[in-house]
Amino acid sequence: MIERKFEFEEHGDSRGTLVSIEQLNNIPFEIKRVYYMYGTNENVVRGKHSHKNLKQILICISGSCKILLDNGKEKEEVLLYKKNEGLYIGNNIWREMFDFSEEAVLLVLASEYYNENDYIRDYEMFINTL
Ligand code: T46
């Protein structure tokens, strides 16, 4: 199974809910970068690459979207919609993000700074590096 999810504790009271994420505490890496995407049109497919080294946690903090995970042997589709649930994606996993709902905001916690050299954007090359 490729899917690995982290469920974050919800601190709720009459005011609403708060979720806290701490590096190396409730996620397994140091956070060097945070980015997020929104305003993604319905028919758009993002991603379509793997990473040589990068580890990430994806959290759909608003709306929903789907993630295709592919380790070269099996493929899995994961629906993200819970605001306190993170999907871990390690290195050498091909990922595609799709079916974004209108209000979707996908937040990503990343173990490394942005580095284009870490991307493998060609599927054949991804398979050949495994
Ligand atoms: C991933 C999935 C889940 C930056 O300048 N800094 C950044 O930190 C990132 C992530 C992107 N960019 C620039 C590079 C492109 O010009 O933003 C533009 C869009 O990036 P990209 O086409 O790589 O976005 P996605 O949604 O296809 O993939 C992103 C991450 O790049 C990738 O690491 O795993 O989200």
Short mmCIF file of C-alpha atoms and ligand atoms in Angstrom, two decimals:
data_model
loop_
_atom_site.label_atom_id
_atom_site.label_comp_id
_atom_site.label_asym_id
_atom_site.label_seq_id
_atom_site.Cartn_x
_atom_site.Cartn_y
_atom_site.Cartn_z
CA MET A 1 0.00 0.00 0.00
CA ILE A 2 1.45 3.37 -1.03
CA GLU A 3 -1.01 5.54 0.87
CA ARG A 4 0.23 6.79 4.24
CA LYS A 5 -1.99 9.22 6.09
CA PHE A 6 -1.42 11.26 9.23
CA GLU A 7 -4.38 12.28 11.34
CA PHE A 8 -3.73 15.49 13.26
CA GLU A 9 -5.33 16.15 16.61
CA GLU A 10 -8.22 18.61 16.49
CA HIS A 11 -8.34 21.12 19.33
CA GLY A 12 -11.97 22.09 19.30
CA ASP A 13 -14.10 24.23 21.55
CA SER A 14 -17.11 26.51 21.20
CA ARG A 15 -14.99 28.88 19.03
CA GLY A 16 -14.17 26.26 16.41
CA THR A 17 -11.25 23.98 15.63
CA LEU A 18 -7.47 24.39 15.62
CA VAL A 19 -4.95 21.92 14.23
CA SER A 20 -1.22 22.15 14.97
CA ILE A 21 1.59 20.51 13.00
CA GLU A 22 5.12 20.32 14.40
CA GLN A 23 8.15 19.14 12.47
CA LEU A 24 9.52 15.78 13.64
CA ASN A 25 6.71 15.58 16.16
CA ASN A 26 3.48 14.73 14.34
CA ILE A 27 5.10 14.62 10.88
CA PRO A 28 8.30 12.69 10.06
CA PHE A 29 10.53 15.46 8.62
CA GLU A 30 11.75 19.03 9.13
CA ILE A 31 9.66 21.54 7.20
CA LYS A 32 11.79 23.69 4.89
CA ARG A 33 8.99 24.96 2.67
CA VAL A 34 5.22 25.47 2.68
CA TYR A 35 3.16 26.13 -0.44
CA TYR A 36 -0.47 25.89 -1.37
CA MET A 37 -2.64 25.88 -4.46
CA TYR A 38 -6.16 27.13 -5.03
CA GLY A 39 -8.37 28.29 -7.89
CA THR A 40 -7.63 25.05 -9.73
CA ASN A 41 -10.10 24.47 -12.53
CA GLU A 42 -12.24 21.35 -12.49
CA ASN A 43 -10.62 19.52 -15.41
CA VAL A 44 -7.03 20.36 -14.57
CA VAL A 45 -4.49 17.66 -13.68
CA ARG A 46 -1.47 18.98 -11.74
CA GLY A 47 1.70 17.20 -10.70
CA LYS A 48 2.60 14.45 -13.20
CA HIS A 49 6.08 14.01 -11.79
CA SER A 50 8.08 12.26 -9.08
CA HIS A 51 10.82 13.55 -6.81
CA LYS A 52 14.29 12.10 -6.33
CA ASN A 53 14.58 13.18 -2.71
CA LEU A 54 11.67 15.37 -1.59
CA LYS A 55 9.17 14.21 1.06
CA GLN A 56 5.87 16.01 1.48
CA ILE A 57 2.59 16.09 3.40
CA LEU A 58 -0.50 17.20 1.47
CA ILE A 59 -3.51 18.56 3.36
CA CYS A 60 -6.70 19.68 1.66
CA ILE A 61 -7.58 22.47 4.09
CA SER A 62 -10.68 23.49 2.10
CA GLY A 63 -12.87 21.54 -0.33
CA SER A 64 -11.59 18.32 -1.82
CA CYS A 65 -9.28 16.88 -4.44
CA LYS A 66 -7.94 13.50 -5.50
CA ILE A 67 -4.35 12.31 -5.64
CA LEU A 68 -3.05 9.50 -7.83
CA LEU A 69 -0.05 7.74 -6.32
CA ASP A 70 2.08 5.44 -8.45
CA ASN A 71 5.20 3.60 -7.26
CA GLY A 72 5.85 1.99 -10.63
CA LYS A 73 4.24 -1.29 -9.53
CA GLU A 74 0.84 -0.19 -8.22
CA LYS A 75 -1.38 2.83 -8.45
CA GLU A 76 -3.75 4.20 -5.80
CA GLU A 77 -6.27 7.00 -5.84
CA VAL A 78 -6.73 8.96 -2.62
CA LEU A 79 -9.54 11.40 -1.86
CA LEU A 80 -8.46 14.29 0.36
CA TYR A 81 -11.20 16.27 2.11
CA LYS A 82 -10.52 16.14 5.85
CA LYS A 83 -8.94 19.32 7.20
CA ASN A 84 -7.00 17.37 9.84
CA GLU A 85 -5.63 14.65 7.58
CA GLY A 86 -2.29 14.73 5.80
CA LEU A 87 -1.20 12.46 2.96
CA TYR A 88 2.49 11.61 3.09
CA ILE A 89 4.24 11.30 -0.28
CA GLY A 90 7.80 10.06 -0.15
CA ASN A 91 10.42 10.23 -2.87
CA ASN A 92 10.18 8.09 -6.04
CA ILE A 93 6.39 8.26 -6.15
CA TRP A 94 4.68 9.55 -9.29
CA ARG A 95 1.80 11.87 -8.27
CA GLU A 96 -1.07 13.55 -10.04
CA MET A 97 -3.61 15.88 -8.42
CA PHE A 98 -7.04 16.20 -10.00
CA ASP A 99 -10.80 16.59 -9.42
CA PHE A 100 -10.31 19.79 -7.41
CA SER A 101 -13.58 21.13 -6.02
CA GLU A 102 -14.27 24.82 -6.58
CA GLU A 103 -13.21 25.88 -3.09
CA ALA A 104 -10.26 23.48 -2.84
CA VAL A 105 -7.08 24.68 -1.15
CA LEU A 106 -4.28 22.12 -1.13
CA LEU A 107 -1.57 22.90 1.42
CA VAL A 108 1.80 21.18 1.10
CA LEU A 109 4.54 20.85 3.73
CA ALA A 110 7.86 20.01 2.11
CA SER A 111 11.12 18.61 3.47
CA GLU A 112 13.34 20.61 1.06
CA TYR A 113 13.58 24.00 -0.59
CA TYR A 114 12.30 24.28 -4.14
CA ASN A 115 14.73 22.59 -6.54
CA GLU A 116 13.79 21.89 -10.15
CA ASN A 117 16.65 19.35 -10.38
CA ASP A 118 14.80 17.13 -7.90
CA TYR A 119 11.87 16.63 -10.31
CA ILE A 120 11.45 13.73 -12.74
CA ARG A 121 8.78 14.93 -15.17
CA ASP A 122 9.01 12.10 -17.71
CA TYR A 123 7.11 8.90 -16.82
CA GLU A 124 9.50 6.59 -18.75
CA MET A 125 12.44 8.11 -16.92
CA PHE A 126 10.61 7.67 -13.58
CA ILE A 127 10.12 3.95 -14.29
CA ASN A 128 13.73 3.56 -15.39
CA THR A 129 15.12 5.13 -12.20
CA LEU A 130 13.31 2.65 -9.90
C1 T46 B 1 4.47 18.40 -5.92
C2 T46 B 1 3.02 18.69 -6.07
C3 T46 B 1 2.19 18.07 -4.97
C4 T46 B 1 7.92 27.61 -7.12
O1 T46 B 1 8.44 28.64 -7.57
N1 T46 B 1 8.18 27.21 -5.83
C5 T46 B 1 7.63 26.10 -5.30
O2 T46 B 1 7.90 25.78 -4.13
C6 T46 B 1 6.75 25.31 -6.11
C7 T46 B 1 6.13 24.02 -5.56
C8 T46 B 1 6.50 25.72 -7.39
N2 T46 B 1 7.06 26.86 -7.88
C9 T46 B 1 6.72 27.30 -9.23
C10 T46 B 1 7.22 26.41 -10.36
C11 T46 B 1 6.16 26.56 -11.42
O3 T46 B 1 6.45 27.69 -12.21
O4 T46 B 1 5.29 27.30 -9.34
C12 T46 B 1 4.90 26.86 -10.63
C13 T46 B 1 3.95 25.65 -10.52
O5 T46 B 1 4.67 24.51 -10.04
P1 T46 B 1 4.39 23.02 -10.53
O6 T46 B 1 3.99 23.04 -11.95
O7 T46 B 1 5.58 22.19 -10.17
O8 T46 B 1 3.14 22.64 -9.60
P2 T46 B 1 2.39 21.25 -9.44
O9 T46 B 1 1.10 21.55 -8.80
O10 T46 B 1 2.37 20.48 -10.71
O11 T46 B 1 3.32 20.40 -8.39
C14 T46 B 1 3.50 20.86 -7.07
C15 T46 B 1 4.96 20.75 -6.65
O12 T46 B 1 5.78 21.43 -7.62
C16 T46 B 1 5.46 19.33 -6.54
O13 T46 B 1 6.68 19.28 -5.86
O14 T46 B 1 4.84 17.33 -5.45
O15 T46 B 1 2.71 20.09 -6.16
#
